[in-house]
Coordinates of C-alpha atoms and ligand atoms in Angstrom, one line a residue:
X1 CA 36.6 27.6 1.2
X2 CA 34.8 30.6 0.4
X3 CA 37.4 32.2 -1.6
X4 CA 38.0 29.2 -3.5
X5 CA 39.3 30.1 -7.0
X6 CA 38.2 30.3 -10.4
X7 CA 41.5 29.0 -11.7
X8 CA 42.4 25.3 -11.5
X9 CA 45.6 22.9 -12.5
X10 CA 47.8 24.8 -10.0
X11 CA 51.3 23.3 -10.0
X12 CA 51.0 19.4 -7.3
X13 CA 53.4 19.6 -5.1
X14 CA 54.9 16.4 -3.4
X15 CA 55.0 16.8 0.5
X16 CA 56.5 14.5 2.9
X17 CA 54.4 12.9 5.8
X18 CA 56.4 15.5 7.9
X19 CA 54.6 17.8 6.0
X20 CA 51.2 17.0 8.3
X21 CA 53.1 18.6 11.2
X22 CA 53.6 22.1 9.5
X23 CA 50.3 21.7 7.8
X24 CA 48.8 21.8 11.3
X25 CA 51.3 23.9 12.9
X26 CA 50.8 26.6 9.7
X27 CA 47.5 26.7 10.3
X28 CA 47.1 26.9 14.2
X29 CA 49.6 30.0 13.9
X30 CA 47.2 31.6 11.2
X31 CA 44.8 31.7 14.4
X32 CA 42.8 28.0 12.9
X33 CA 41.0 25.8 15.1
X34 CA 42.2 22.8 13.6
X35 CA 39.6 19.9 13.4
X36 CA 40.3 16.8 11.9
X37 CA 39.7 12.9 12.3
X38 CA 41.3 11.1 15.5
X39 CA 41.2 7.5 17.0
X40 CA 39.0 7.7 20.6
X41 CA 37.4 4.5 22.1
X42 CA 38.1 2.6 19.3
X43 CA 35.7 5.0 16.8
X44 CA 37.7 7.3 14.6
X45 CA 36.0 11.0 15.8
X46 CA 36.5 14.8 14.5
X47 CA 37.7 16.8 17.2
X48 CA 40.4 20.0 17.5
X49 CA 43.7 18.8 16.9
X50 CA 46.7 20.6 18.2
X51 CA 49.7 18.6 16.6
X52 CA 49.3 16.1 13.8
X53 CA 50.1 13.4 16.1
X54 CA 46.3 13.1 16.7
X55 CA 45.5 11.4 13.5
X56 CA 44.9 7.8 13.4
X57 CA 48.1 6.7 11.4
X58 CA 48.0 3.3 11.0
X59 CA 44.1 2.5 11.4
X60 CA 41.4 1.5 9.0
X61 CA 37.8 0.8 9.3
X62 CA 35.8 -1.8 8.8
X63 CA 32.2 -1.1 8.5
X64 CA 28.6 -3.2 8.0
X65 CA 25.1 -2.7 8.4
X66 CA 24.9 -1.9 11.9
X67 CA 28.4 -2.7 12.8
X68 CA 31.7 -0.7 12.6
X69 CA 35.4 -1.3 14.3
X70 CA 38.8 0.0 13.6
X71 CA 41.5 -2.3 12.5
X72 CA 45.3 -1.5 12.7
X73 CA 47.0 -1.0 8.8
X74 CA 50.6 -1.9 8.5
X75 CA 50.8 1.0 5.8
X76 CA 50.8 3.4 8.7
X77 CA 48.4 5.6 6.3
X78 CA 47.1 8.8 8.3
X79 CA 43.3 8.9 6.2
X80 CA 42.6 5.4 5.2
X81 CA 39.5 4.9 7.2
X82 CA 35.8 5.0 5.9
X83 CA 33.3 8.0 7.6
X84 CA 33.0 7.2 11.5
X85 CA 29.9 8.1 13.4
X86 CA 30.7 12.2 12.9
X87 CA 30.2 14.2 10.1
X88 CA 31.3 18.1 10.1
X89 CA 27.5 19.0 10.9
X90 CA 28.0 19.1 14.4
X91 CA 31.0 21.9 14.1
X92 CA 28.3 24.1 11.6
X93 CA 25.4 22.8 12.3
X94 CA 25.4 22.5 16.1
X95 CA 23.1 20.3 17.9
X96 CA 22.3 22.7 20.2
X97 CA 22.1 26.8 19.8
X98 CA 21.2 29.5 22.5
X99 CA 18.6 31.4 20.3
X100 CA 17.6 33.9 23.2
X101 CA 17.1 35.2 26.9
X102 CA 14.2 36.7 28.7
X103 CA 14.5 38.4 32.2
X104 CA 12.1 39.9 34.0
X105 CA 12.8 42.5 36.1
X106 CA 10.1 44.0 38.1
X107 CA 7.0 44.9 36.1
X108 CA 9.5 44.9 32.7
X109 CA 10.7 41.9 30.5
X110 CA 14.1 42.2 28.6
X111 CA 14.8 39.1 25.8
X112 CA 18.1 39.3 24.5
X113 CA 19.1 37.4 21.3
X114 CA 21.7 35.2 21.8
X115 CA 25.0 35.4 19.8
X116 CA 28.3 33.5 20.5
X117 CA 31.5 34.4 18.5
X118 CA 32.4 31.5 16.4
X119 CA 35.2 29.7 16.2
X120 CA 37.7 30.0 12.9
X121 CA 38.1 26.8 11.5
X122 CA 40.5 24.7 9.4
X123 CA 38.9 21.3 8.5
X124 CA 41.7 18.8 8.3
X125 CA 40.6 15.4 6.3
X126 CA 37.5 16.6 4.4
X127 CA 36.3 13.3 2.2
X128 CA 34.4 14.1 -1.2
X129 CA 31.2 12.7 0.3
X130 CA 31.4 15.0 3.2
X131 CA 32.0 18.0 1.0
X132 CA 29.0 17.6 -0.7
X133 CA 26.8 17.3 2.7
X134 CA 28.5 21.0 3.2
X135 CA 27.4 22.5 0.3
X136 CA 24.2 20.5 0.4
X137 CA 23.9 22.7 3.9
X138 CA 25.4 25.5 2.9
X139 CA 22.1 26.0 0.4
X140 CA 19.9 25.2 3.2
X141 CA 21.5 27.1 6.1
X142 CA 22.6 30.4 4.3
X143 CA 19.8 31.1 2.3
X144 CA 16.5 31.0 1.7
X145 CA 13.6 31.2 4.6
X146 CA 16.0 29.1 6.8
X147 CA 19.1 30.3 7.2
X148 CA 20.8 30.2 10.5
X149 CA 23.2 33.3 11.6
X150 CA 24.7 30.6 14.2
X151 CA 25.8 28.2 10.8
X152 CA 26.6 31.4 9.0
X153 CA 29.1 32.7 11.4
X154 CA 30.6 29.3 11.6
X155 CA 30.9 28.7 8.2
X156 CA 32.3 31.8 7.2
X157 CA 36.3 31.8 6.4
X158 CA 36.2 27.3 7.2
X159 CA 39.6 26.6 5.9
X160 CA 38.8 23.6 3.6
X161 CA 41.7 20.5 3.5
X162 CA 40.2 17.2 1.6
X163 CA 41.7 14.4 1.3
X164 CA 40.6 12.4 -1.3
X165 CA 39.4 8.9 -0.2
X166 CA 41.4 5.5 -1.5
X167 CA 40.1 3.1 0.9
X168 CA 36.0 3.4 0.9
X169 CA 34.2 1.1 3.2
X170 CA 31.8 -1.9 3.0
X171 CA 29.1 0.8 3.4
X172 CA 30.6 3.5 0.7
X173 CA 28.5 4.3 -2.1
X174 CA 29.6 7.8 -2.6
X175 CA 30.8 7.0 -6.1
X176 CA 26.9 6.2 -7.5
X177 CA 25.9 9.0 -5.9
X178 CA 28.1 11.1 -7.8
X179 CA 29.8 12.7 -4.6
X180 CA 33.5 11.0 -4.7
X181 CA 35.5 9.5 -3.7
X182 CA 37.8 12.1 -6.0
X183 CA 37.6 16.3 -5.3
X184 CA 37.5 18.9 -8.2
X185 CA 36.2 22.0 -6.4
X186 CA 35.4 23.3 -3.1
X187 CA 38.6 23.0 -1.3
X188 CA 41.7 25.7 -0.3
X189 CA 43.9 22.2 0.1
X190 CA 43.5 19.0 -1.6
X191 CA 45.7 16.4 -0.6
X192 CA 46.3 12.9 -1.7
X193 CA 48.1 10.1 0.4
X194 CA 50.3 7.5 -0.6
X195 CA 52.5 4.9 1.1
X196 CA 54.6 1.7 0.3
X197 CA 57.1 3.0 -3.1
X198 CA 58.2 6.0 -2.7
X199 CA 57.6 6.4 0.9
X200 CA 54.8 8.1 3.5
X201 CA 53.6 11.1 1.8
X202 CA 51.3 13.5 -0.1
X203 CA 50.5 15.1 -2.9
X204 CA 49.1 18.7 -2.4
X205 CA 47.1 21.3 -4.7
X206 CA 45.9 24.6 -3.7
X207 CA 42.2 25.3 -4.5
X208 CA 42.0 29.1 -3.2
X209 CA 44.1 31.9 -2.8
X210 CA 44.6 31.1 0.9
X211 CA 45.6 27.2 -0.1
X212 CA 48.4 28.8 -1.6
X213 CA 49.9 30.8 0.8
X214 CA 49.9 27.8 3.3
X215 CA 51.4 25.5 0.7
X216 CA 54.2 27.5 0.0
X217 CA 54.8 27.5 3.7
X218 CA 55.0 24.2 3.9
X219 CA 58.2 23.4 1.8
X220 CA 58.1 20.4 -0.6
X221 CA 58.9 19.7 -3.9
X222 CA 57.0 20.0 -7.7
X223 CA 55.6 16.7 -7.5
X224 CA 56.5 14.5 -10.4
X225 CA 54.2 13.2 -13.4
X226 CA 54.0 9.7 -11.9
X227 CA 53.6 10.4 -8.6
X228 CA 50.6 12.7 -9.8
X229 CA 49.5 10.1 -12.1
X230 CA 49.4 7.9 -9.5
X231 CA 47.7 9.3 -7.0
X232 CA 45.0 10.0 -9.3
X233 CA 44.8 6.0 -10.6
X234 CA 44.6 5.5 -6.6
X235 CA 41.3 7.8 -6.1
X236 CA 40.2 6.5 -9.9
X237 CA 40.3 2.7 -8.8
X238 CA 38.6 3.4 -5.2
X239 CA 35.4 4.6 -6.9
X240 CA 35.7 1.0 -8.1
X241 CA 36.0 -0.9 -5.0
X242 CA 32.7 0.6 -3.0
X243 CA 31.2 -1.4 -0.8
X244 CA 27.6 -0.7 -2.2
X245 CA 25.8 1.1 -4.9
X246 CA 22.7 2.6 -5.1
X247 CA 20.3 0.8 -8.0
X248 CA 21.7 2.5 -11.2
X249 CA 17.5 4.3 -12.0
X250 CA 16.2 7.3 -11.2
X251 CA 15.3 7.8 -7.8
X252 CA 13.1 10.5 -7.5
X253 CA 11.5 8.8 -10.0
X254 CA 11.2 5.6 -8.2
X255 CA 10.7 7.8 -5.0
X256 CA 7.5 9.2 -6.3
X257 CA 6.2 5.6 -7.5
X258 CA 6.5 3.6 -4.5
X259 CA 4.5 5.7 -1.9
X260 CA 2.0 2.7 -1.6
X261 CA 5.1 -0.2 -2.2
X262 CA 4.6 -2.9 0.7
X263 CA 7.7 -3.1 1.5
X264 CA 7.6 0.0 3.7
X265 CA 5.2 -2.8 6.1
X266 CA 8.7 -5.0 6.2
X267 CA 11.2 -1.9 6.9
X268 CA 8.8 -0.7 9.8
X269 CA 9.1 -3.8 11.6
X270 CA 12.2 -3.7 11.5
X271 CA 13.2 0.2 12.4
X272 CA 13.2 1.4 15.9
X273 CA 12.5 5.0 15.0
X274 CA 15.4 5.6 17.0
X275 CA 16.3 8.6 14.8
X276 CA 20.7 7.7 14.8
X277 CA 20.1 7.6 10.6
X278 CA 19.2 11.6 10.7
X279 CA 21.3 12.2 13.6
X280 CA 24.7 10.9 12.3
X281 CA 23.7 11.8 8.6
X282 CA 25.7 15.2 7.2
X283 CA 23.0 16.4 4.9
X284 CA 19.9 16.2 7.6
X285 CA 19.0 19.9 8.8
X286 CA 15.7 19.5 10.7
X287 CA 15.3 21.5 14.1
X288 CA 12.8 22.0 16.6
X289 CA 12.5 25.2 19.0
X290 CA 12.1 24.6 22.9
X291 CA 11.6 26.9 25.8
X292 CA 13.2 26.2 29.6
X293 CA 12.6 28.7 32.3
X294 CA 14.1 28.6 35.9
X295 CA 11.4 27.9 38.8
X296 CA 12.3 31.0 40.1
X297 CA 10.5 32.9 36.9
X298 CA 12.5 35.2 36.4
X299 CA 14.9 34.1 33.7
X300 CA 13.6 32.0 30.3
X301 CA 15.5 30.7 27.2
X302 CA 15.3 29.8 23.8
X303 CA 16.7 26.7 22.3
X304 CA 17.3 25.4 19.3
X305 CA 17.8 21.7 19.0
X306 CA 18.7 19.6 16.4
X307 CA 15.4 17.1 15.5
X308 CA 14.5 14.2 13.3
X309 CA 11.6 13.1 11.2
X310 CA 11.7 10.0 13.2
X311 CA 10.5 11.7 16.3
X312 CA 6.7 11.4 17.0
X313 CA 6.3 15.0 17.5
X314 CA 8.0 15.7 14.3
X315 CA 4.7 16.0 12.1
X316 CA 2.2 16.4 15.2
X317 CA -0.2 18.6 14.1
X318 CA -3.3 19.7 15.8
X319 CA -5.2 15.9 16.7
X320 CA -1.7 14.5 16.4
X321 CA 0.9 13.2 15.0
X322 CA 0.2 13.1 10.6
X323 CA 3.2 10.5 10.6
X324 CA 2.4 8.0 13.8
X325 CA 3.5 4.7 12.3
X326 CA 7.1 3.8 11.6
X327 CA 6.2 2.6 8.1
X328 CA 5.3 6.5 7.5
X329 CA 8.0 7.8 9.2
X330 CA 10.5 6.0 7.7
X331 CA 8.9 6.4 4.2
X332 CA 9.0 10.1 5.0
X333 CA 13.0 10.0 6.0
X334 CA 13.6 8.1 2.9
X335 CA 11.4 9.6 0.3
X336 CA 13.1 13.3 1.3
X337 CA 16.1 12.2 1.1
X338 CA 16.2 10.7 -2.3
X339 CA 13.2 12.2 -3.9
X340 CA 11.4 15.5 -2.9
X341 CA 14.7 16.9 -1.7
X342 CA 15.3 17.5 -5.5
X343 CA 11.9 19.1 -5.9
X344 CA 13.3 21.3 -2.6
X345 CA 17.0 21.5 -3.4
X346 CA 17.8 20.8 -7.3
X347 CA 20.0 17.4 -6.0
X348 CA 19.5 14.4 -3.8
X349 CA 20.1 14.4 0.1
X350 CA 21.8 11.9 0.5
X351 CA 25.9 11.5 -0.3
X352 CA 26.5 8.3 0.0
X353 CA 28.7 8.2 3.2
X354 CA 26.8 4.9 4.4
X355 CA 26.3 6.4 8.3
X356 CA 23.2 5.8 7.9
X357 CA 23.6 2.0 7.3
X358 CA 26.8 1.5 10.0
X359 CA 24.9 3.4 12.7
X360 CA 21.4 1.8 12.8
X361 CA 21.2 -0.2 15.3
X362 CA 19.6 -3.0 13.3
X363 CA 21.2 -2.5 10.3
X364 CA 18.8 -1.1 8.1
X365 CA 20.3 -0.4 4.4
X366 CA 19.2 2.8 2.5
X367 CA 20.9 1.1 -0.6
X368 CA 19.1 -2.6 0.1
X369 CA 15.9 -0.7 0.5
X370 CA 15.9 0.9 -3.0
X371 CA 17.0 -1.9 -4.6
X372 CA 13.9 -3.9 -2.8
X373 CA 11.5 -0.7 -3.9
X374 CA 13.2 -1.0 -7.4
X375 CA 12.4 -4.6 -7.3
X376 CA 9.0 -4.7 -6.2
X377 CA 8.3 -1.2 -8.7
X378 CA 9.3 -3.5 -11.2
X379 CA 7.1 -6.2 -10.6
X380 CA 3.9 -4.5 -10.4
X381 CA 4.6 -1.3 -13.1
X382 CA 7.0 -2.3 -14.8
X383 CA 11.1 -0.7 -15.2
X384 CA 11.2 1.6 -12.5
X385 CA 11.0 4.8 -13.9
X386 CA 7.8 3.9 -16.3
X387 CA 5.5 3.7 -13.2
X388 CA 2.4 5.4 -14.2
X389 CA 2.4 7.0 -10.8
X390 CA 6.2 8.5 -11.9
X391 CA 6.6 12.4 -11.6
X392 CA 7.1 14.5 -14.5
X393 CA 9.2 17.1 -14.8
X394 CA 10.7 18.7 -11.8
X395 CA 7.8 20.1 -9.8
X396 CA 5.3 17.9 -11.0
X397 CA 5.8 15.5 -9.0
X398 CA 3.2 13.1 -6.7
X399 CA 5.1 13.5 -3.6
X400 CA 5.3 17.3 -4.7
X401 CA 7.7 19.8 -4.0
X402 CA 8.3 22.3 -1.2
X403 CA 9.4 21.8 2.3
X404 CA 5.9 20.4 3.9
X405 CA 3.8 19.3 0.5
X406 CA 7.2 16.7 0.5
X407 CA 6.0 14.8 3.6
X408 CA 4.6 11.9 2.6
X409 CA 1.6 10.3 5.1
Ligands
SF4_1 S1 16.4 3.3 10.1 FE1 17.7 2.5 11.8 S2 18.7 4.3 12.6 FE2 17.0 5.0 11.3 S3 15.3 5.3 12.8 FE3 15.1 3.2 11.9 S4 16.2 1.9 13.4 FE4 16.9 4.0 13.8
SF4_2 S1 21.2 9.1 3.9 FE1 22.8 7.8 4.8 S2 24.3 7.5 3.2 FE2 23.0 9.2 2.5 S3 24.1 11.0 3.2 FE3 22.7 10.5 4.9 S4 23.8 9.2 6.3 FE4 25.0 9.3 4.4

């Protein structure tokens, strides 16, 4: 995906369903780990796939606040199923990462960085939403004070295959987040599914150099008008049918107005600060550094662990903790995401991929909880947005910007 090209409009090219099995088989010869969705325990997962016989043909999703099961489809379809518990963090982003070693030997003490090759990925099944959370890392983790070798090296040369999405969950609202469900950019292979007339099968585009030369391995045909024109009415009329939507206002703006709103008191006696909303999330970056050494004494590492701003320790300073209740820590999580991480970033955090709202265990709503903000903002300052306490111009904000001035207490 980093070579993707400047051009666009390359020639669609219609592609059987067979046309998955050379896709994967093309790429696995090319020297790809190939990583795309598959049905395990009744959760749709990303793991390596070594034949397109892996992925879930004929299984939806459906999805709630808190609750998420897959259904059978008589369409047979191959990527009509909503985001499942994964994102493609964990493959770039890994939860855990050997930073260093220490030995001692004697009187001396050798520490070693730590370096493992990475694996060369293609990444089969890519959803808009979940393209944006990559480049929404990508700026975090490869640039800047904080960029991680490990992501890097892992990110480098990612073979990019999206599939744009035509069956968004309950809990979608990638579409008024302006992340999907359709694809423009970003991509070496865009692909679009279609079943019932016509038959199984795909339309493909090539976004990069290297999408090229794997589509023209992989046979097909110039796809006709209608079938393109289809395809497109098919990803047009899913941004329709989202399960949710974000209040339609400007939420950084709101963000910035609703430090002191009471209902943070009702969402923090309801959340768990379990910390499953930043762990399943594809945009959340946050680590923390830990030492083990063996009782012996002699040999020490350095860890790096994936950590959330739900975790007491997250903010303990020296005394303690600056964010000890749940009402603070969720107002921090929440405020980031859709407020101060434009102050940070230049965009929102958040994508719209609703994992947030299927995976907490008590079905807390990112969406419901704006829209309550934007209601109560309303009652006591007016339209959200005219709150005398609203930010300015980038920068300018209450809630500030840069990394720590963004936590809110
Ligand atoms: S919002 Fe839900 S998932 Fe997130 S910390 Fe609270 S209880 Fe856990
Ligand atoms: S905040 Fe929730 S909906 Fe938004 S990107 Fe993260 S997990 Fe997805």
């Amino acid at each position: 995906m980093a070579k993707v090209s400047e051009e666009s409009g390359t020639a669609a090219t219609e592609l059987p369903v067979e046309g998955l099995e050379r896709l994967v088989r093309v790429l696995r010869d090319d020297g790809y780990t190939v990583v795309g969705p598959t049905r395990r325990d009744g959760v749709i997962v990303l793991d390596e796939l070594e034949s397109a016989d892996g992925l879930p043909f004929g299984w939806g999703v459906e999805s709630r606040p808190g609750g998420y099961r897959t259904v059978p489809r008589p369409d047979g379809a191959a990527f009509a199923h909503s985001a499942g518990p994964q994102s493609w963090k964990p493959f770039l982003h890994r939860p855990r990462v050997k930073l260093a070693e220490f030995e001692r030997d004697g009187g001396g003490l050798t520490v070693r960085e730590h370096r493992e090759p990475a694996p060369r990925y293609a990444f089969l099944g890519v959803r808009a939403c979940d393209l944006r959370a990559i480049a929404i890392q990508d700026r975090v983790l490869t640039g800047g004070r904080h960029a991680s070798p490990d992501y890097r090296a892992r990110r480098d040369g990612v073979f990019v295959v999206v599939v744009e999405c035509t069956e968004p969950g309950a809990t979608c609202f990638c579409a008024s987040m302006n992340a999907g469900p359709g694809v423009e950019a970003g991509f070496d292979l865009r692909l679009d599914e279609l079943t019932g007339d016509g038959g199984h099968r795909f339309v493909a585009v090539a976004g990069s150099a290297a999408g090229r030369a794997v589509l023209a391995r992989l046979g097909g045909r110039p796809a006709d008008p209608g079938t393109v024109d289809r395809a497109r009415r098919e990803v047009d009329a899913a941004a329709d049918r989202m399960g949710r939507a974000m209040p339609d206002l400007d939420l950084r703006d709101l963000m910035a107005g609703s430090l002191e709103a009471d209902r943070w008191n009702d969402v923090a006696e309801r959340c768990l600060t379990c910390g499953n909303c930043t762990m399943v999330c594809p945009t959340c970056f946050c680590t923390t550094v830990t030492d083990t050494s063996e009782v012996s004494g002699t040999h020490a590492e350095r860890w790096q662990l994936w950590d959330s701003c739900f975790d007491l320790d997250f903010s303990h300073l020296h005394g303690g903790p600056v964010r000890a209740s749940a009402r603070s820590r969720y107002r921090q999580w929440m405020t980031h995401k859709l407020g101060t991480w434009h102050d940070q970033f230049g965009e929102s955090g958040c994508v719209g991929c609703g994992r947030c709202v299927v995976w907490c265990p008590v079905g807390i709503d990112i969406t419901e909880e704006a829209a309550a903000l934007a209601a109560e903002s309303a009652t006591t300052t007016g339209p959200a947005g005219e709150s005398a306490t609203s930010s300015g111009p980038a920068g300018e904000s209450a809630t500030a910007s840069g990394p720590d001035e963004g936590r809110a207490r």
